Coordinates of C-alpha atoms in Angstrom, one line a residue:
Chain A
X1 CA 232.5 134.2 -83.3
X2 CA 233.7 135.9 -86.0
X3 CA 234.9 138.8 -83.2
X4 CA 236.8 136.5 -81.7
X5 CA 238.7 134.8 -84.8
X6 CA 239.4 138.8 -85.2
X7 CA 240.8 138.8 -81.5
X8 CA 242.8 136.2 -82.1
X9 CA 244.4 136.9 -85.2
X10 CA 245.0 140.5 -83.8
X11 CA 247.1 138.6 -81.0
X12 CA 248.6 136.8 -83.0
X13 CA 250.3 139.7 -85.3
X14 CA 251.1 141.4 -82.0
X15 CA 253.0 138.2 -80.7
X16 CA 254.9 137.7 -83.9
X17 CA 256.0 141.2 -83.9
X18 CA 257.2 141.1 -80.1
X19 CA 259.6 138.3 -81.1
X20 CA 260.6 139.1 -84.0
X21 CA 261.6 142.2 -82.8
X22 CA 265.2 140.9 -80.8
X23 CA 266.1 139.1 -84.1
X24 CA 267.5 141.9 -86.9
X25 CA 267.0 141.7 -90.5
X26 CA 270.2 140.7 -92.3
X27 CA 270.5 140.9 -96.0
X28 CA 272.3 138.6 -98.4
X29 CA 273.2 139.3 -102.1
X30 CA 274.2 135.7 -102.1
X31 CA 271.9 132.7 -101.2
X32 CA 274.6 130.4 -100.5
X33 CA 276.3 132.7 -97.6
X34 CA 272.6 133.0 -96.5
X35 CA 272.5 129.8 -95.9
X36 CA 275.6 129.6 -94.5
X37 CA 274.6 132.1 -91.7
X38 CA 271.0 130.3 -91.2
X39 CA 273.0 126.9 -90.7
X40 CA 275.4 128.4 -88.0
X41 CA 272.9 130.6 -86.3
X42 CA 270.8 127.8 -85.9
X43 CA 273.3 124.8 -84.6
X44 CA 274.8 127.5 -82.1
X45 CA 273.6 127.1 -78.4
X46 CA 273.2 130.6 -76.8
X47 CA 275.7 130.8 -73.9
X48 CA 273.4 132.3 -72.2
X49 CA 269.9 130.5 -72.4
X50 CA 270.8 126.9 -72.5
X51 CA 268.0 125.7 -75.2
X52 CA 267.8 128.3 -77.5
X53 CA 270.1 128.3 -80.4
X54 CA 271.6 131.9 -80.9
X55 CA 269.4 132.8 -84.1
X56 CA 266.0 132.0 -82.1
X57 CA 267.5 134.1 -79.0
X58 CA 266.8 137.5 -77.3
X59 CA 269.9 137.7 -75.0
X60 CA 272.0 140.2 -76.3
X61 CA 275.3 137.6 -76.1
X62 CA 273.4 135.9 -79.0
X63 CA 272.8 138.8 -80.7
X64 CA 276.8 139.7 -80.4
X65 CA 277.4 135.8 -81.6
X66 CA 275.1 136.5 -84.2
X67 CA 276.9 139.6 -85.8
X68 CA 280.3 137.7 -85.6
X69 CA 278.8 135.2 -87.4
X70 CA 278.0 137.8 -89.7
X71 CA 281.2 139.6 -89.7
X72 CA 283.0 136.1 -90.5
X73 CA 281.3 135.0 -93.3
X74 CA 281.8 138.2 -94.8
X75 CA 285.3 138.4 -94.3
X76 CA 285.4 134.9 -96.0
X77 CA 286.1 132.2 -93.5
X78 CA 285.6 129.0 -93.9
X79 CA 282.6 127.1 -91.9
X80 CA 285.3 125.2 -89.7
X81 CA 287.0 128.5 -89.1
X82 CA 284.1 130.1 -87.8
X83 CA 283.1 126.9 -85.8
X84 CA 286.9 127.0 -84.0
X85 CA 286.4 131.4 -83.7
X86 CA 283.3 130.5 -81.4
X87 CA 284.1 127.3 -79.8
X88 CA 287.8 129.3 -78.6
X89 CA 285.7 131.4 -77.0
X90 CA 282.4 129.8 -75.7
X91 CA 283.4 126.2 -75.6
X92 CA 282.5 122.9 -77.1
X93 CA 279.4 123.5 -75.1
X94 CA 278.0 125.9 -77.6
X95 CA 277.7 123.2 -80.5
X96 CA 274.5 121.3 -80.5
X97 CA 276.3 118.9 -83.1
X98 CA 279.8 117.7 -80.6
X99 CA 282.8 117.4 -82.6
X100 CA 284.3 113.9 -82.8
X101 CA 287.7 113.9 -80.6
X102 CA 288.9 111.7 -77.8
X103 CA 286.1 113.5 -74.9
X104 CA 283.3 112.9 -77.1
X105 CA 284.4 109.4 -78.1
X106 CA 281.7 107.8 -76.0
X107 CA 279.0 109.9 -76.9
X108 CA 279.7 109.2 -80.5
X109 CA 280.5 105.6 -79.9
X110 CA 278.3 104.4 -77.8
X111 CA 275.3 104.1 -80.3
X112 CA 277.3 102.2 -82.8
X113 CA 278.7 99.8 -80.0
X114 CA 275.3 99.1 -78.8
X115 CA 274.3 98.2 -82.0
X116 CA 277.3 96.1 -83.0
X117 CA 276.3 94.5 -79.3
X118 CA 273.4 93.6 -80.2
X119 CA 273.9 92.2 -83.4
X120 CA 276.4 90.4 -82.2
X121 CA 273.9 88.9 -79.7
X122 CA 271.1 88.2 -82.0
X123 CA 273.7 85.7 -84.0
X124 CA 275.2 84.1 -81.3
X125 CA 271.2 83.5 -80.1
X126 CA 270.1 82.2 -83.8
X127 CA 273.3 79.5 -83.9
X128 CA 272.8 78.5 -80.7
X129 CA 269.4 77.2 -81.0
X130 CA 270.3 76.5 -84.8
X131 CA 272.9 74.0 -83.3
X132 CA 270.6 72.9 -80.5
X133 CA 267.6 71.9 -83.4
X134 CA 270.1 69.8 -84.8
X135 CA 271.7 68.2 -82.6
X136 CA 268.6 67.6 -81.1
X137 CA 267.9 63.7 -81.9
X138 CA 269.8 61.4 -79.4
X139 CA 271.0 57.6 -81.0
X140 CA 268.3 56.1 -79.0
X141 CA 265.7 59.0 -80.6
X142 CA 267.1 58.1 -84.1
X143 CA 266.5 54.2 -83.4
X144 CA 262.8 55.0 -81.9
X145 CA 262.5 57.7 -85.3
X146 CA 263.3 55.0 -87.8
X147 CA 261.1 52.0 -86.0
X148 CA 258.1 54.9 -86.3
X149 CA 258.9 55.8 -89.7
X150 CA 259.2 51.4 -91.2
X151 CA 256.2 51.0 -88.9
X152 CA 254.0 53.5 -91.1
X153 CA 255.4 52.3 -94.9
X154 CA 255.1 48.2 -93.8
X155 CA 251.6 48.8 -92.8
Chain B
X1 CA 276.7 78.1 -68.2
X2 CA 278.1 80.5 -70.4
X3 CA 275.0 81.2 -71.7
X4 CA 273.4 82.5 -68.2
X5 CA 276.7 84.7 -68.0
X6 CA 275.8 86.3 -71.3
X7 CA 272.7 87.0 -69.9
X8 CA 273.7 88.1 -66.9
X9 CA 275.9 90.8 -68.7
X10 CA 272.9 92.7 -70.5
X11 CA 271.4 93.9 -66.9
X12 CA 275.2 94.5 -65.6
X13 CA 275.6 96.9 -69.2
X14 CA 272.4 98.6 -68.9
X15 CA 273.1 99.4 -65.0
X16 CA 276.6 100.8 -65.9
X17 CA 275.3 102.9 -68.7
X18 CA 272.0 104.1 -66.5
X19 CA 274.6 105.3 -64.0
X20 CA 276.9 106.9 -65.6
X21 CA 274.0 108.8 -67.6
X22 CA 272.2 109.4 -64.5
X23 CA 275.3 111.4 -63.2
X24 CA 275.5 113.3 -65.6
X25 CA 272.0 114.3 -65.8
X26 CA 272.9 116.0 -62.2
X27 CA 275.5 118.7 -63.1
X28 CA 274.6 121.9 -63.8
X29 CA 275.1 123.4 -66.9
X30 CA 275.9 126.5 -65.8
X31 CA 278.3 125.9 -63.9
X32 CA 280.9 124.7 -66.6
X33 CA 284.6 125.8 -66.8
X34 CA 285.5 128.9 -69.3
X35 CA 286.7 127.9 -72.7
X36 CA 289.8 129.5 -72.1
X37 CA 291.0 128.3 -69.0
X38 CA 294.9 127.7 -68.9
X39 CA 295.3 130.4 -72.1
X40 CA 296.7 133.6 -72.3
X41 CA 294.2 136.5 -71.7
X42 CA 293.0 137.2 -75.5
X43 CA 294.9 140.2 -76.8
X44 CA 293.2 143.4 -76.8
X45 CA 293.6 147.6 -77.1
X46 CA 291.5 149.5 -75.5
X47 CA 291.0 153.0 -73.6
X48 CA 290.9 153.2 -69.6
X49 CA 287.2 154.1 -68.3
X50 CA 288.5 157.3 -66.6
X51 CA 291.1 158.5 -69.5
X52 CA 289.5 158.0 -73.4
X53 CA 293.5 158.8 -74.1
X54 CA 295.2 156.1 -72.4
X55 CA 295.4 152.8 -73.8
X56 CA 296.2 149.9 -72.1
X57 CA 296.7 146.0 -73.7
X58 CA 297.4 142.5 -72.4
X59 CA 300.5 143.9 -70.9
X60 CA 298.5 145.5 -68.2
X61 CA 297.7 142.3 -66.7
X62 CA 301.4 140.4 -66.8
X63 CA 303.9 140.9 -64.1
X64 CA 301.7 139.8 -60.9
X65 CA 298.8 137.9 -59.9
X66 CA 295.8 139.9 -61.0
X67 CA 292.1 139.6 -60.9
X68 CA 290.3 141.0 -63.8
X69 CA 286.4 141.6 -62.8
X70 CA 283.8 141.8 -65.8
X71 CA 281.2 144.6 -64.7
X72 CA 278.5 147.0 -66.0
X73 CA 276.3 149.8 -64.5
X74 CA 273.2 147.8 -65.7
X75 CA 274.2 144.8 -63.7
X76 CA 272.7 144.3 -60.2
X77 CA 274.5 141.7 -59.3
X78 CA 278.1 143.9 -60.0
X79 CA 276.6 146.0 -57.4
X80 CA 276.0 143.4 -54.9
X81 CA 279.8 141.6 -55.0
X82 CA 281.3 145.4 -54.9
X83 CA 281.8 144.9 -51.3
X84 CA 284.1 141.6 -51.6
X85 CA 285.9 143.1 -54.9
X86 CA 287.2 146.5 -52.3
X87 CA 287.8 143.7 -49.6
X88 CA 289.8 141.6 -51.6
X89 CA 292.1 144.6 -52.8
X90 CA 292.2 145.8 -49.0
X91 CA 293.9 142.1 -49.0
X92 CA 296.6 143.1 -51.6
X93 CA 295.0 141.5 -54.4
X94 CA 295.9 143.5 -57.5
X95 CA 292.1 144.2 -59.1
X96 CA 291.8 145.4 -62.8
X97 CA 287.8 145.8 -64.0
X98 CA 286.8 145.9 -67.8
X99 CA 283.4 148.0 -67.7
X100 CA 281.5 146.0 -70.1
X101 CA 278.3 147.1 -72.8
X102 CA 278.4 150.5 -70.8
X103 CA 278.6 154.3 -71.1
X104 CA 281.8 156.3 -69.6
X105 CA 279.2 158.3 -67.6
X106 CA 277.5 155.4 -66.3
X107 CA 280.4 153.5 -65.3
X108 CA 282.1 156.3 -63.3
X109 CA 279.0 156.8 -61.5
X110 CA 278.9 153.3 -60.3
X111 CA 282.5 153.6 -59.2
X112 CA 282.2 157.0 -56.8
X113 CA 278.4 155.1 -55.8
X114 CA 279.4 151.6 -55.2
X115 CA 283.6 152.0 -54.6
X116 CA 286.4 151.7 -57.1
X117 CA 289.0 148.3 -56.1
X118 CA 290.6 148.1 -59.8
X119 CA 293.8 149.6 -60.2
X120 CA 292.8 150.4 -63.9
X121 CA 289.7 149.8 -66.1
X122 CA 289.4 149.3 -69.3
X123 CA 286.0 150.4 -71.2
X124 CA 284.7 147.6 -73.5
X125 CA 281.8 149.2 -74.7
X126 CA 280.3 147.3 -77.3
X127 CA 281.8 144.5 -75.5
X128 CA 284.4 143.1 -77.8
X129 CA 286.7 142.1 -75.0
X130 CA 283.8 140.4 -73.5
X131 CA 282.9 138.3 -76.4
X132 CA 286.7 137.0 -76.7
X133 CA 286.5 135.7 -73.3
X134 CA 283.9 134.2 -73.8
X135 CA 281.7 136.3 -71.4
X136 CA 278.2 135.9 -71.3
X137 CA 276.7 137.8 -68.6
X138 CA 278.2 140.2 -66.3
X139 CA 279.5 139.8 -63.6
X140 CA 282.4 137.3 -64.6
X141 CA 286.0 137.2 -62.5
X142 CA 288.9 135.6 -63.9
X143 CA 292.1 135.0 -62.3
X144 CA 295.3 135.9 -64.4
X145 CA 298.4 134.9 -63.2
X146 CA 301.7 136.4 -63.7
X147 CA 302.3 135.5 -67.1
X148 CA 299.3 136.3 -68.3
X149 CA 298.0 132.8 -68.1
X150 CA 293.9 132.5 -67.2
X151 CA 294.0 130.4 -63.7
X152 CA 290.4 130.3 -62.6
X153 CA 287.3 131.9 -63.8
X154 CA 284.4 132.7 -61.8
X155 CA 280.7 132.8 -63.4
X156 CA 278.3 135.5 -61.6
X157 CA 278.5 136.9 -58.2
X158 CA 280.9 137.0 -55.9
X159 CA 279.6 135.8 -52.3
X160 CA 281.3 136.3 -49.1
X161 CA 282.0 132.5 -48.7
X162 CA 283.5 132.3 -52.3
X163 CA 285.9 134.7 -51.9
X164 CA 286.8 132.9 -48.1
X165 CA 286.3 129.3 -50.1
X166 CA 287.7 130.0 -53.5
X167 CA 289.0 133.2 -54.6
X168 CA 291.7 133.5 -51.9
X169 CA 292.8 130.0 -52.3
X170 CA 292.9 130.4 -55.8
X171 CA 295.2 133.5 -55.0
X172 CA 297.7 132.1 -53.1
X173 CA 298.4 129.1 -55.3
X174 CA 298.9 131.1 -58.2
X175 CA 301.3 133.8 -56.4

């Protein structure tokens, strides 16, 4: 047993070391850039690999999109700027967040219409039968109603 | 009445939606356009493979229809379209290659192994020129027309039928 739990955990080490070892160390002096660079490594879709996001990725593409990434921050652009650097390049299709513009209207949209939809149904359903309750006793029903009701108090 | 209309609109609405959703889930992803199709090839300066003294820019690729192949020693598939890329400048087709993420020697080998059909190339070692655009994996072919303009960009190998089915048409509309 406790060979095995030994076996594994020697595995283990050996598979953590075999991916991290595509992925270089950077280092920050400031926390905020860090996080910066973490945020944008890991909403950018490698080119390549379809569902990885560039800071999780092997392909050496990602590794280029990584050190751009890099090089841009330092050089002190703005998050949008860098965005619009890769997206020139790679295309919308790199983003796992779509921008908001006319193409992606729908996608965007859509959700929000759905839900406006629905509520819209759910009040139109609730009236309806509110209306329907209420408008539910006929003359003749009222007549019968009111005989029931003196029937019970003269007795 | 009305009211078995509005019910008859919720199937109608999720049958639209399912449909256009379900086309969508048939594309393939990698076959989507390049980022900068209808720009102006990015800008760049860099050396020719054979001559580390010659530099060549943009320029290089205005004044005719020209089609700029993205290769690399390391790249089987560059080795397998070769024989399109030499018969499509035996049709006139002015070829310029950027050797991409390669050495000098191992890119001049390919070219007296596999046949040279560029006119130039331009060595991109560390594959700058690549990454502006946009390239992800050799091989890549765009077409530039005589402006300068990116026409039509071709992801991956070359086949015999694309060049017959695509390439050539491509050509000729952009001439």
């Amino acid at each position: 047993m406790a060979l095995m739990r030994l076996f594994a955990a020697v595995l283990l080490t050996l598979a953590g070391s075999v991916v991290a070892a595509g992925i270089e160390l950077r280092e920050f002096d400031d926390p905020v850039m860090e996080q910066r660079y973490r945020d944008h490594t890991s909403s950018m879709r490698c080119p390549l690999c379809e569902n990885q996001a560039i800071d999780d990725s092997d392909a050496p593409i990602s590794g280029d999109m990584r050190e751009r990434v890099y090089q841009l921050l330092q050089d002190g652009q703005s998050d949008i700027e860098i965005i619009n650097h890769m997206v020139q390049r790679f295309g919308e299709y790199i983003l796992y967040t779509p921008r908001l513009e006319n193409r992606t209207s729908l996608l965007w949209g859509l959700p929000i219409g759905l839900v406006v939809l629905g509520m819209l149904v759910v009040v139109l359903m609730v009236r309806a039968r509110r209306n329907a309750s209420a408008k539910a006793l006929s003359a003749e029903e009222r007549a019968r109603l009111d005989a029931l009701i003196n029937r019970e108090r003269s007795s | 009445m009305t009211r078995r209309l509005l019910l008859l609109l919720l199937p109608i609405g999720f049958v639209g939606i399912a449909l256009f959703l379900y086309q969508g889930l048939g594309r393939d992803p990698s076959q989507r356009d390049s980022a900068l199709m209808a720009r102006d090839f990015p800008a760049f300066e860099a050396s020719t493979l054979r001559d580390a003294n010659r530099q060549g820019d943009q320029s290089l690729l205005t004044g005719e229809v020209t089609l700029v192949n993205v290769w690399g020693e390391w790249c089987p598939a560059c080795k397998q379209e070769m024989p399109q890329l030499l018969e499509l400048a035996d049709n006139g087709i002015r070829m310029v290659g950027i050797n991409y993420r390669d050495t000098r020697e191992k890119g001049l080998e390919f070219l007296s192994e596999f046949g040279d059909p560029f006119e130039v190339n331009v060595f991109d070692p560390e594959g700058s020129m690549g990454f502006d655009l946009g390239v992800y994996g050799a091989p890549e072919t765009f077409l530039v027309d005589a402006d300068g303009v990116i026409r039509y960009h071709h992801k991956g190998y070359v086949s015999p039928e694309d060049v017959r089915e695509r390439i050539l048409p491509e050509v000729e509309k952009w001439r």
